[in-house]
């Protein structure tokens, strides 16, 4: 009601007072205030700057949406909102640099793992462990050695042909991957996830969804279909 009264009276100062008083509980008031100030014919440069400070601090609107809103004002110039634009561009640059750094680390880790696989396939492995990882007693024959470097007494290892320690560490990752693959195949959840964002955050949401492995999940389904078709043909 207070916002509606401020809109009717075209009182920009009272509008900001309402936003400061109630904005902590309803941050959408700042978005409404920006839309009103830009649509109004008066000169509200100072008020717009103050509203942009709060919008930027709380990340209430994506950059493109803010620019579209500012375009409605006849008095707002690039110079008037330069601090906001500079802050947003700096944030985008920092985000891009952070992503490049993470991608570089991922490539280094992938290269290391690929080289490790090559070494395991082409080079002899020397097992020098003297204690069983499971019971910590001195190794005695028969012993079981895994390529990961862990060694066990034969009676300390289950018959699933997997290193107990590495299997327990990998199980949460395998479970998470399976959950992501199942989520990636759920189109309904994807559209709900996308509708919860807007503007630049929709693109970010698409990127976040891609890490769930939707393309890998589709490829696995295709591979399974081919295998089923091959089995049917064999029959």
Short mmCIF file of C-alpha atoms in Angstrom, two decimals:
data_model
loop_
_atom_site.label_atom_id
_atom_site.label_comp_id
_atom_site.label_asym_id
_atom_site.label_seq_id
_atom_site.Cartn_x
_atom_site.Cartn_y
_atom_site.Cartn_z
CA UNK A 1 0.00 0.00 0.00
CA UNK A 2 2.82 2.39 0.83
CA UNK A 3 4.48 1.65 -2.49
CA UNK A 4 1.23 2.25 -4.35
CA UNK A 5 0.76 5.57 -2.55
CA UNK A 6 4.30 6.64 -3.48
CA UNK A 7 3.66 5.67 -7.10
CA UNK A 8 0.44 7.71 -7.19
CA UNK A 9 2.06 10.72 -5.53
CA UNK A 10 5.24 10.32 -7.62
CA UNK A 11 7.21 10.83 -4.44
CA UNK A 12 10.67 9.36 -5.08
CA UNK A 13 12.10 10.26 -1.66
CA UNK A 14 9.27 8.59 0.26
CA UNK A 15 9.62 5.64 -2.09
CA UNK A 16 13.24 5.14 -1.05
CA UNK A 17 12.28 5.47 2.61
CA UNK A 18 9.74 2.67 2.18
CA UNK A 19 12.34 0.51 0.45
CA UNK A 20 14.87 1.09 3.23
CA UNK A 21 12.29 0.31 5.89
CA UNK A 22 10.74 -2.79 4.28
CA UNK A 23 13.38 -3.83 1.75
CA UNK A 24 15.08 -6.22 4.17
CA UNK A 25 11.93 -8.39 4.30
CA UNK A 26 10.80 -7.86 0.69
CA UNK A 27 13.74 -7.10 -1.59
CA UNK A 28 11.50 -6.99 -4.65
CA UNK A 29 10.59 -3.47 -3.52
CA UNK A 30 13.94 -2.27 -4.85
CA UNK A 31 13.16 -3.78 -8.25
CA UNK A 32 9.75 -2.09 -8.30
CA UNK A 33 11.35 1.19 -7.26
CA UNK A 34 13.84 1.05 -10.12
CA UNK A 35 11.07 0.34 -12.63
CA UNK A 36 9.03 3.30 -11.34
CA UNK A 37 11.95 5.76 -11.25
CA UNK A 38 12.97 4.88 -14.81
CA UNK A 39 9.41 5.09 -16.15
CA UNK A 40 8.65 8.41 -14.41
CA UNK A 41 9.33 11.59 -16.36
CA UNK A 42 11.05 13.36 -13.45
CA UNK A 43 14.78 13.62 -12.83
CA UNK A 44 15.60 10.82 -10.41
CA UNK A 45 19.29 10.22 -11.12
CA UNK A 46 20.36 10.24 -7.48
CA UNK A 47 17.53 7.93 -6.44
CA UNK A 48 18.31 5.54 -9.29
CA UNK A 49 21.96 5.40 -8.23
CA UNK A 50 20.97 4.54 -4.67
CA UNK A 51 18.57 1.84 -5.82
CA UNK A 52 21.27 0.34 -8.05
CA UNK A 53 23.62 0.11 -5.07
CA UNK A 54 21.12 -2.09 -3.23
CA UNK A 55 20.30 -4.14 -6.34
CA UNK A 56 23.98 -4.79 -6.97
CA UNK A 57 24.75 -5.64 -3.33
CA UNK A 58 21.93 -8.20 -3.14
CA UNK A 59 22.13 -9.37 -6.80
CA UNK A 60 18.41 -8.77 -7.24
CA UNK A 61 18.45 -8.35 -11.02
CA UNK A 62 20.68 -9.59 -13.85
CA UNK A 63 22.68 -6.98 -15.73
CA UNK A 64 20.68 -7.22 -18.96
CA UNK A 65 17.39 -6.71 -17.14
CA UNK A 66 18.76 -3.63 -15.37
CA UNK A 67 19.93 -2.17 -18.69
CA UNK A 68 16.51 -2.79 -20.25
CA UNK A 69 14.88 -1.01 -17.30
CA UNK A 70 17.28 1.94 -17.46
CA UNK A 71 16.54 2.39 -21.16
CA UNK A 72 13.01 3.48 -20.26
CA UNK A 73 14.37 6.65 -18.65
CA UNK A 74 15.01 9.70 -20.82
CA UNK A 75 17.42 11.28 -18.33
CA UNK A 76 19.70 8.36 -17.43
CA UNK A 77 23.04 8.35 -19.24
CA UNK A 78 25.92 5.91 -19.18
CA UNK A 79 27.94 8.36 -17.10
CA UNK A 80 25.19 8.54 -14.49
CA UNK A 81 25.29 4.80 -13.83
CA UNK A 82 28.96 4.25 -14.60
CA UNK A 83 29.89 2.95 -11.10
CA UNK A 84 27.20 0.27 -11.32
CA UNK A 85 28.26 -0.80 -14.81
CA UNK A 86 31.93 -0.90 -13.83
CA UNK A 87 31.12 -3.06 -10.82
CA UNK A 88 29.08 -5.48 -12.93
CA UNK A 89 31.73 -5.74 -15.64
CA UNK A 90 34.41 -6.35 -13.01
CA UNK A 91 32.29 -9.11 -11.52
CA UNK A 92 31.86 -10.70 -14.94
CA UNK A 93 35.61 -10.51 -15.61
CA UNK A 94 36.42 -12.03 -12.20
CA UNK A 95 33.90 -14.82 -12.81
CA UNK A 96 35.38 -15.54 -16.25
CA UNK A 97 38.93 -15.62 -14.87
CA UNK A 98 37.85 -17.93 -12.06
CA UNK A 99 36.19 -20.26 -14.58
CA UNK A 100 39.32 -20.26 -16.75
CA UNK A 101 41.44 -21.14 -13.72
CA UNK A 102 39.17 -24.02 -12.76
CA UNK A 103 39.11 -25.26 -16.36
CA UNK A 104 42.91 -25.15 -16.48
CA UNK A 105 43.16 -27.15 -13.25
CA UNK A 106 40.67 -29.67 -14.61
CA UNK A 107 42.69 -30.09 -17.82
CA UNK A 108 45.88 -30.63 -15.80
CA UNK A 109 44.15 -33.22 -13.63
CA UNK A 110 42.69 -34.99 -16.67
CA UNK A 111 46.12 -35.11 -18.33
CA UNK A 112 47.63 -36.51 -15.13
CA UNK A 113 44.97 -39.21 -14.89
CA UNK A 114 45.36 -40.13 -18.56
CA UNK A 115 49.12 -40.45 -18.13
CA UNK A 116 48.56 -42.57 -15.04
CA UNK A 117 46.32 -44.91 -17.05
CA UNK A 118 49.00 -45.19 -19.74
CA UNK A 119 51.64 -46.00 -17.12
CA UNK A 120 49.43 -48.66 -15.56
CA UNK A 121 48.93 -50.32 -18.94
CA UNK A 122 52.51 -50.11 -20.23
CA UNK A 123 54.80 -50.19 -17.19
CA UNK A 124 55.46 -52.78 -14.53
CA UNK A 125 54.20 -51.88 -11.07
CA UNK A 126 56.38 -52.43 -8.02
CA UNK A 127 54.48 -53.23 -4.82
CA UNK A 128 56.51 -52.40 -1.72
CA UNK A 129 53.84 -52.37 0.98
CA UNK A 130 54.79 -54.41 4.03
CA UNK A 131 51.53 -54.05 5.99
CA UNK A 132 47.93 -54.88 5.22
CA UNK A 133 45.85 -51.74 4.83
CA UNK A 134 42.85 -53.46 6.43
CA UNK A 135 44.32 -54.98 9.61
CA UNK A 136 47.72 -53.18 9.73
CA UNK A 137 49.51 -56.48 10.31
CA UNK A 138 52.60 -57.55 8.42
CA UNK A 139 51.77 -58.87 4.98
CA UNK A 140 52.01 -62.61 4.50
CA UNK A 141 51.28 -64.74 1.48
CA UNK A 142 48.79 -65.08 0.04
CA UNK A 143 48.51 -61.31 -0.42
CA UNK A 144 46.47 -59.20 -2.82
CA UNK A 145 47.97 -56.10 -4.42
CA UNK A 146 45.93 -53.46 -6.26
CA UNK A 147 47.17 -51.00 -8.87
CA UNK A 148 46.19 -48.13 -6.59
CA UNK A 149 49.09 -49.17 -4.34
CA UNK A 150 47.12 -50.76 -1.49
CA UNK A 151 47.92 -54.27 -0.36
CA UNK A 152 45.90 -56.72 1.76
CA UNK A 153 45.91 -60.20 3.12
CA UNK A 154 43.83 -62.43 0.89
CA UNK A 155 41.43 -63.11 3.78
CA UNK A 156 40.98 -59.37 4.42
CA UNK A 157 39.59 -58.68 0.96
CA UNK A 158 36.11 -59.46 -0.28
CA UNK A 159 35.59 -61.32 -3.53
CA UNK A 160 34.39 -58.27 -5.53
CA UNK A 161 37.91 -57.67 -6.95
CA UNK A 162 37.99 -54.04 -5.80
CA UNK A 163 40.20 -52.23 -3.32
CA UNK A 164 38.12 -51.83 -0.13
CA UNK A 165 39.61 -48.45 0.76
CA UNK A 166 39.31 -46.93 -2.72
CA UNK A 167 35.84 -48.41 -3.19
CA UNK A 168 34.56 -46.75 -0.01
CA UNK A 169 36.04 -43.42 -1.12
CA UNK A 170 34.61 -43.71 -4.63
CA UNK A 171 31.12 -44.87 -3.59
CA UNK A 172 29.78 -41.36 -2.72
CA UNK A 173 31.06 -40.03 -6.06
CA UNK A 174 29.51 -42.91 -7.98
CA UNK A 175 26.20 -42.41 -6.15
CA UNK A 176 26.28 -38.67 -6.87
CA UNK A 177 26.98 -39.33 -10.54
CA UNK A 178 24.06 -41.73 -10.77
CA UNK A 179 21.77 -39.21 -9.08
CA UNK A 180 22.86 -36.48 -11.50
CA UNK A 181 22.34 -38.74 -14.49
CA UNK A 182 18.84 -39.60 -13.29
CA UNK A 183 18.11 -35.92 -12.71
CA UNK A 184 19.46 -35.00 -16.14
CA UNK A 185 16.99 -37.38 -17.79
CA UNK A 186 14.03 -35.74 -16.01
CA UNK A 187 12.74 -33.06 -18.43
CA UNK A 188 10.11 -31.81 -15.98
CA UNK A 189 12.71 -30.98 -13.35
CA UNK A 190 14.82 -29.24 -16.01
CA UNK A 191 12.06 -26.81 -16.96
CA UNK A 192 11.26 -26.15 -13.30
CA UNK A 193 14.94 -25.44 -12.72
CA UNK A 194 15.02 -23.09 -15.72
CA UNK A 195 11.84 -21.23 -14.81
CA UNK A 196 13.29 -20.40 -11.42
CA UNK A 197 15.81 -18.07 -13.10
CA UNK A 198 15.64 -15.14 -15.47
CA UNK A 199 17.91 -13.13 -17.74
CA UNK A 200 21.60 -13.90 -17.33
CA UNK A 201 20.80 -16.41 -14.59
CA UNK A 202 18.92 -18.57 -17.11
CA UNK A 203 22.19 -19.01 -19.01
CA UNK A 204 23.92 -19.79 -15.73
CA UNK A 205 21.15 -22.26 -14.91
CA UNK A 206 21.72 -24.02 -18.25
CA UNK A 207 25.41 -24.27 -17.47
CA UNK A 208 24.67 -25.65 -14.01
CA UNK A 209 22.31 -28.24 -15.52
CA UNK A 210 24.93 -29.35 -18.04
CA UNK A 211 27.20 -30.49 -15.22
CA UNK A 212 24.52 -33.02 -14.25
CA UNK A 213 25.52 -34.93 -17.39
CA UNK A 214 22.38 -34.74 -19.58
CA UNK A 215 24.35 -35.41 -22.76
CA UNK A 216 26.24 -38.30 -21.19
CA UNK A 217 22.94 -39.71 -19.95
CA UNK A 218 21.48 -39.55 -23.45
CA UNK A 219 24.57 -41.19 -24.89
CA UNK A 220 24.29 -44.00 -22.36
CA UNK A 221 20.64 -44.55 -23.25
CA UNK A 222 21.58 -44.69 -26.95
CA UNK A 223 24.36 -47.19 -26.22
CA UNK A 224 21.99 -49.37 -24.21
CA UNK A 225 19.43 -49.24 -27.03
CA UNK A 226 22.11 -50.36 -29.49
CA UNK A 227 23.12 -53.22 -27.22
CA UNK A 228 19.50 -54.30 -26.83
CA UNK A 229 19.04 -54.16 -30.60
CA UNK A 230 22.17 -56.24 -31.07
CA UNK A 231 20.93 -58.83 -28.58
CA UNK A 232 17.57 -58.99 -30.33
CA UNK A 233 19.27 -59.45 -33.70
CA UNK A 234 21.42 -62.23 -32.29
CA UNK A 235 18.33 -64.01 -31.08
#
